[in-house]
mmCIF file of C-alpha atoms and ligand atoms in Angstrom:
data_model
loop_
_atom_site.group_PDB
_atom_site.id
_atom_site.type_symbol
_atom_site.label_atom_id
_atom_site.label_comp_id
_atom_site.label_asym_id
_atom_site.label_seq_id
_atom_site.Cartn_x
_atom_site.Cartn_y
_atom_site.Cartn_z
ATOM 1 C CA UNK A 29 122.165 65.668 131.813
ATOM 2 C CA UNK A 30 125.802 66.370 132.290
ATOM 3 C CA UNK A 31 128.114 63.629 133.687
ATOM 4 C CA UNK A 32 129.743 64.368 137.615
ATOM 5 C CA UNK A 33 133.285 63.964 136.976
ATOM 6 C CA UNK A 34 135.929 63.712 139.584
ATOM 7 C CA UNK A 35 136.928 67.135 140.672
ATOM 8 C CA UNK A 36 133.324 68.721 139.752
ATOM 9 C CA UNK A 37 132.704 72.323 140.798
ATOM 10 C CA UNK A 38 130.039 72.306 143.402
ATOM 11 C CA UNK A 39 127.778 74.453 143.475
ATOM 12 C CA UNK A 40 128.933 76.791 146.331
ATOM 13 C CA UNK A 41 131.840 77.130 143.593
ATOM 14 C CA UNK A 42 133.967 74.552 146.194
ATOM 15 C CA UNK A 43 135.565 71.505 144.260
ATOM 16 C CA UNK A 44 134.215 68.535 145.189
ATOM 17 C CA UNK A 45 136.575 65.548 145.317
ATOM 18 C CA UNK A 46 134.918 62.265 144.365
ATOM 19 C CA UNK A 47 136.109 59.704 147.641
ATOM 20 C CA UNK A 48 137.190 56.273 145.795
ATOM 21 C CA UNK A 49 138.497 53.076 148.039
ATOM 22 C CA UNK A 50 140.501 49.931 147.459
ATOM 23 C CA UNK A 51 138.222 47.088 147.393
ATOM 24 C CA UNK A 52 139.508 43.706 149.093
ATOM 25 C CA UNK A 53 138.068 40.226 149.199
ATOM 26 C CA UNK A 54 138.658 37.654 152.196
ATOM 27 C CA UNK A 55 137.736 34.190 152.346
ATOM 28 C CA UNK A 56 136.265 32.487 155.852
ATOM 29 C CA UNK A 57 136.932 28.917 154.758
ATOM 30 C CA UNK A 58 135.171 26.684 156.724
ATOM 31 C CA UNK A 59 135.637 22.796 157.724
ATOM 32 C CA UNK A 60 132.984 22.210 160.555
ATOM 33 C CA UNK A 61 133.783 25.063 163.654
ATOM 34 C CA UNK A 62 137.428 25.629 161.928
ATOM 35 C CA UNK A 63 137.971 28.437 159.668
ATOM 36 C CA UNK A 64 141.226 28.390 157.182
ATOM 37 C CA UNK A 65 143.778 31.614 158.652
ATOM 38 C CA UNK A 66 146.949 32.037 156.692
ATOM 39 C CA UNK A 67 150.098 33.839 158.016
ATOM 40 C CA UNK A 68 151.620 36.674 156.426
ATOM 41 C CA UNK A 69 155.268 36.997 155.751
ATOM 42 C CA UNK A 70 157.629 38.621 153.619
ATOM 43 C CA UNK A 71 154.619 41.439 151.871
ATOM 44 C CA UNK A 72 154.976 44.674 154.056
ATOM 45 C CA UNK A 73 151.687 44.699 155.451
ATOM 46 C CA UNK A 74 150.804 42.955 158.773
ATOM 47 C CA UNK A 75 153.600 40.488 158.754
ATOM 48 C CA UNK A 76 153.692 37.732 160.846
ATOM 49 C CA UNK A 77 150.321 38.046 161.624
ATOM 50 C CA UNK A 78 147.565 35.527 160.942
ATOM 51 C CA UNK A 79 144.846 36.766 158.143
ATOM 52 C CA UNK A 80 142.265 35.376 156.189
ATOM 53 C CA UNK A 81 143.155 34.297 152.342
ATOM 54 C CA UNK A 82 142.464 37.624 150.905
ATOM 55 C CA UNK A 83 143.477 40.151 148.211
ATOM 56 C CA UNK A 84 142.797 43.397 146.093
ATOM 57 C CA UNK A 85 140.175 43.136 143.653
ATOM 58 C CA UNK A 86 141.371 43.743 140.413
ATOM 59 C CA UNK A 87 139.957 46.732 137.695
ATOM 60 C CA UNK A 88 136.502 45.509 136.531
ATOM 61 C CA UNK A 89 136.522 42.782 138.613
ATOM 62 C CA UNK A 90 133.185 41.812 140.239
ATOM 63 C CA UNK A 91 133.989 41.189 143.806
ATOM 64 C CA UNK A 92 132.863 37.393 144.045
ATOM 65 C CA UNK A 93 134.782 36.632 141.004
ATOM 66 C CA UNK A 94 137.978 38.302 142.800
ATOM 67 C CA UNK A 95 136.875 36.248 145.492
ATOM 68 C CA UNK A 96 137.656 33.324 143.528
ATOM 69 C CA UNK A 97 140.374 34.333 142.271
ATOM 70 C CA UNK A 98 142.347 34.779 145.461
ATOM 71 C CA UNK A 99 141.258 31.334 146.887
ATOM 72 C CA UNK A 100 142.853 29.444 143.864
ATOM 73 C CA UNK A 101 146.029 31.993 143.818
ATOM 74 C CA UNK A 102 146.358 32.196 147.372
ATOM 75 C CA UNK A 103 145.282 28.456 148.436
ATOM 76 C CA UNK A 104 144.700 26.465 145.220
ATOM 77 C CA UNK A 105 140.999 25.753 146.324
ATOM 78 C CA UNK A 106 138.535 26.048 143.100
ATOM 79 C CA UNK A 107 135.159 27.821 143.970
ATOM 80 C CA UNK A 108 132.165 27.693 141.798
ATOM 81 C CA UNK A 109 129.751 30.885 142.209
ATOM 82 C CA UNK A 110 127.375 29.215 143.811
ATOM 83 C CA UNK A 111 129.798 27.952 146.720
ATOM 84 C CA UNK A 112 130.650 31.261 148.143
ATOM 85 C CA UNK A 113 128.428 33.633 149.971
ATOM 86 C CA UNK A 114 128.857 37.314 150.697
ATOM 87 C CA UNK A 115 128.434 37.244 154.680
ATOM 88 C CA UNK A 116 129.862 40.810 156.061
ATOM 89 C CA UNK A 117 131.088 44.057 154.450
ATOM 90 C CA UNK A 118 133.114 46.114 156.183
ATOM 91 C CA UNK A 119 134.724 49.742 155.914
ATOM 92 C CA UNK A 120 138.275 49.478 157.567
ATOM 93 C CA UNK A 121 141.441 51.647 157.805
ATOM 94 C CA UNK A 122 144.984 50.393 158.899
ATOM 95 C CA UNK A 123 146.322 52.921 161.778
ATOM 96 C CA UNK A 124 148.025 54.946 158.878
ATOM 97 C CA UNK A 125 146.682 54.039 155.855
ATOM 98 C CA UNK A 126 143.421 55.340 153.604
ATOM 99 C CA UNK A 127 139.687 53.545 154.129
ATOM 100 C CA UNK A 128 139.215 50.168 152.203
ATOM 101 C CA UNK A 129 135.289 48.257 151.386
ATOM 102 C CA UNK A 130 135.861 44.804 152.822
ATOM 103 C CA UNK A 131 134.013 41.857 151.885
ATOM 104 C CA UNK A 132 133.927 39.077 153.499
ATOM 105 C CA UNK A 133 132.691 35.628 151.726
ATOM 106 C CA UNK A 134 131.983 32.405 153.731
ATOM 107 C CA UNK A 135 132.329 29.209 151.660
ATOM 108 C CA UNK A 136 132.722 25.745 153.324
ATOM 109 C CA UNK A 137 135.550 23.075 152.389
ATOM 110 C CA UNK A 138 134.353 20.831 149.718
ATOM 111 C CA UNK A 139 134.777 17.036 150.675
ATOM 112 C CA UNK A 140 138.465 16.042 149.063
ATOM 113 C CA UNK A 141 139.612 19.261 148.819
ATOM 114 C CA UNK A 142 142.823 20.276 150.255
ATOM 115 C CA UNK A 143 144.408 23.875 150.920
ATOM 116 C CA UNK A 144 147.756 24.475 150.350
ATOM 117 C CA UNK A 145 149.805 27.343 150.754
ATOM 118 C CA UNK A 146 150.011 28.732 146.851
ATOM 119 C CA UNK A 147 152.561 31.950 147.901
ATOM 120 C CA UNK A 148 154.819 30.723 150.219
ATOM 121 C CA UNK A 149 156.596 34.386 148.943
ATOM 122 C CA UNK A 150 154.007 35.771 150.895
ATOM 123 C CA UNK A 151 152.630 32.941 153.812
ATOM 124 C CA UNK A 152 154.642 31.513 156.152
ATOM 125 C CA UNK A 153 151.956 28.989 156.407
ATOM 126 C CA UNK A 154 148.046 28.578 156.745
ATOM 127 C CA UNK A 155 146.672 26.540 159.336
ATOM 128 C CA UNK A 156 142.843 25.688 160.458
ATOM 129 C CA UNK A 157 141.626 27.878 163.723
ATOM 130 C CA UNK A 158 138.667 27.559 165.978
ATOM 131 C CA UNK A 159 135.939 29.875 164.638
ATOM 132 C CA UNK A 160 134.619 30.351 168.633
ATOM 133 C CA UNK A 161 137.966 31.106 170.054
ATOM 134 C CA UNK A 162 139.946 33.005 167.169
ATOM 135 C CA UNK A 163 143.681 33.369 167.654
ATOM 136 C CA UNK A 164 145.060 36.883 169.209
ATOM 137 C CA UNK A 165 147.783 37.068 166.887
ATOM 138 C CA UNK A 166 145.828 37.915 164.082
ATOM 139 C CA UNK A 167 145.190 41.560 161.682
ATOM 140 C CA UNK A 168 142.526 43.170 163.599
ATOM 141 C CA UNK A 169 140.168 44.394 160.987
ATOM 142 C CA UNK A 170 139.958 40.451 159.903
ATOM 143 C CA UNK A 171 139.308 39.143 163.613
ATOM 144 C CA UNK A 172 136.527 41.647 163.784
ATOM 145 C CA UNK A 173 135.137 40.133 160.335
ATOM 146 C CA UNK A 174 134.952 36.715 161.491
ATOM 147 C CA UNK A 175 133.593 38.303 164.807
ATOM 148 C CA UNK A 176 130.803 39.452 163.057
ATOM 149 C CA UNK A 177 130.127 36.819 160.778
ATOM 150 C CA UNK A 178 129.903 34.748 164.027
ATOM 151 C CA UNK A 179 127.430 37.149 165.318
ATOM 152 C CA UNK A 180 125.971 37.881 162.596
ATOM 153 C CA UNK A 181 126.505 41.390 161.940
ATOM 154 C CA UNK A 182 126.468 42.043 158.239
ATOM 155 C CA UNK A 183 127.833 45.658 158.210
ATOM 156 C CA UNK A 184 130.366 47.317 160.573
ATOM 157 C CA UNK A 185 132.855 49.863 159.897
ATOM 158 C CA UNK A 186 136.400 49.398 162.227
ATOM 159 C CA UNK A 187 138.400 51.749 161.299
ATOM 160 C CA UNK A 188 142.060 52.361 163.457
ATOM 161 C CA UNK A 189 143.385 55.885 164.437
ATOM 162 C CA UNK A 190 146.729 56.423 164.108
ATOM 163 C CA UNK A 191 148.883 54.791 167.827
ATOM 164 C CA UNK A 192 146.768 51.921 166.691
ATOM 165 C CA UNK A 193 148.458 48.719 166.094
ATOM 166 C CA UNK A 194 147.088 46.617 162.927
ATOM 167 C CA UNK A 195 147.558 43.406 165.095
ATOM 168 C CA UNK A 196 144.464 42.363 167.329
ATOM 169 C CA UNK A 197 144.785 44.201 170.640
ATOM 170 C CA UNK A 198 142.475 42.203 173.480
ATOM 171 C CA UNK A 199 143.597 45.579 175.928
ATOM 172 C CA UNK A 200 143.012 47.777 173.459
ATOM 173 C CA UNK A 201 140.425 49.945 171.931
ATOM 174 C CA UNK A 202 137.383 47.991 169.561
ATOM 175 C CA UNK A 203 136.887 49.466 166.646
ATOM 176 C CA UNK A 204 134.250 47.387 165.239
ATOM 177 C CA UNK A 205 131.354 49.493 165.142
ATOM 178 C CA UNK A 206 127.953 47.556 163.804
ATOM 179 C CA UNK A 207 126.321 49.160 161.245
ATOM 180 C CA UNK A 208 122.631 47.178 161.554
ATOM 181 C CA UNK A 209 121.678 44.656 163.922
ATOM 182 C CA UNK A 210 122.295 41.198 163.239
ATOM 183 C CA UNK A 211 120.820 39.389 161.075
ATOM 184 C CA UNK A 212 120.615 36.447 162.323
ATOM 185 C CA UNK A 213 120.590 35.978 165.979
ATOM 186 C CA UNK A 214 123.558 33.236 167.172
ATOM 187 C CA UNK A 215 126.036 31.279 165.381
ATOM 188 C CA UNK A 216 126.298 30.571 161.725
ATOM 189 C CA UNK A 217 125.738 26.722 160.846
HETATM 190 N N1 8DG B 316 149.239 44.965 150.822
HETATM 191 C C1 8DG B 316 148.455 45.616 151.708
HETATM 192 N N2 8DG B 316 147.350 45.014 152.124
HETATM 193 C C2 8DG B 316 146.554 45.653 152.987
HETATM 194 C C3 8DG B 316 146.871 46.947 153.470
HETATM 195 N N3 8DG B 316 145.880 47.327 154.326
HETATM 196 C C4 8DG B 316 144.973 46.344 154.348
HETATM 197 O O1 8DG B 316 143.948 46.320 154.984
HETATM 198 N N4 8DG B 316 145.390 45.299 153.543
HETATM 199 C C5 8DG B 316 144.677 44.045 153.356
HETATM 200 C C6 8DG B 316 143.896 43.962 152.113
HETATM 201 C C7 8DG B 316 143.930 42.487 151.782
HETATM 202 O O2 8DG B 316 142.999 41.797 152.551
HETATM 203 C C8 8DG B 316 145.268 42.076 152.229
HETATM 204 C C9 8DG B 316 146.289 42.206 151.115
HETATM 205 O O3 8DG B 316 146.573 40.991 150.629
HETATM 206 P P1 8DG B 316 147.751 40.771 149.587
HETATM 207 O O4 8DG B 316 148.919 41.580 149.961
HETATM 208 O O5 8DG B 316 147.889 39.295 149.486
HETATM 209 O O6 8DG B 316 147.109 41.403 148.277
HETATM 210 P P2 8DG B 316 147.047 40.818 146.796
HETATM 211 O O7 8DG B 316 147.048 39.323 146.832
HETATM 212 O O8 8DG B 316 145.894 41.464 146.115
HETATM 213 O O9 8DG B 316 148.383 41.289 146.160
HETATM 214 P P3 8DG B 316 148.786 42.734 145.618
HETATM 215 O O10 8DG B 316 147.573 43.353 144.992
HETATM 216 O O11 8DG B 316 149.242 43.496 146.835
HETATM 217 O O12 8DG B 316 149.883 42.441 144.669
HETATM 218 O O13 8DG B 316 145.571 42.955 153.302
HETATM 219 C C10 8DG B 316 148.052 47.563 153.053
HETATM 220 O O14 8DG B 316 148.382 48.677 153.456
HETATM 221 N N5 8DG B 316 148.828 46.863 152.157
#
């Protein structure tokens, strides 16, 4: 059996470009009903906007171990495996930018442990947020995540079209579209 390579010939003779996407972790760090939102600043992308702890996954890296990567480079907290839990993936696309694979992992704040902002380069600060009444001022694609989680949609795609802004719009159009009913019916504990 021949390998598919990127760029095969189809069989119509038409080349066939193999579609690849970023992966990016984000973290929904919970204490009780609060979940852990950081502010952007300084990076380029969705500044001044509040975001979950979140970041590229890295070559070869499996995505939970990025996971826990970012929460110690991002927020000095120290996962073990066993402490975070993949709760929503998500295809999304900034307004002008290509399709990314989301995931979203839920872990809750160990007793002791304290976040701190690791990049102040990058985060004007990180603060704790109501879970049931999520800022505006937030990146979009995230706010739908924790939407979801709340709801318990696993899979959703949201991806913007270009006049989109990447901050949440409340008047705006929703592009979180569910990809299977929820899994669980009500709110996460
Ligand atoms: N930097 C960047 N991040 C984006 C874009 N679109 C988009 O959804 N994101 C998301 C993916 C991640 O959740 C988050 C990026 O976080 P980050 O800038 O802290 O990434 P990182 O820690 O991996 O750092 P780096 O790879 O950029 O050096 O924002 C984009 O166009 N640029």
């Amino acid at each position: 059996m021949s390998a598919v390579t990127t760029g095969a010939t189809g069989t119509a003779g038409r080349v066939r470009q193999r579609h690849t996407e970023v992966v990016d972790v984000h973290l929904i760090l919970l204490r009780g009903r609060e979940v852990l939102l950081a502010r952007r600043s300084g990076t380029g992308y969705a500044d001044g906007l509040l975001h979950a702890p979140s970041g590229h996954l890295e070559d070869g890296e499996d995505v939970r171990a990025g996971m826990i990567r970012e929460a110690a480079e991002e927020i000095g907290i120290e996962l073990a495996p066993h402490e975070v839990e993949a709760v929503v993936v998500m295809q999304h696309r900034s307004p002008a930018g290509a399709p990314r694979i989301g995931w979203f992992f839920a872990a809750r704040l160990a007793a002791g442990a304290e976040p701190v902002n690791r990049e102040p380069d990058k985060c004007s600060g990180i603060g704790w947020y109501p879970l049931d009444d999520l800022p505006q001022d937030m990146v979009a694609y995230c706010r739908a995540g924790l939407a979801a989680y709340r709801a318990g949609v696993r899979f959703l795609t949201h991806l913007h079209e270009g006049g989109d802004t990447i901050a949440y719009d409340a008047a705006g159009p929703d592009r979180a579209v569910p990809l299977a009913p929820p899994a669980v019916s009500g709110s996460p504990s």
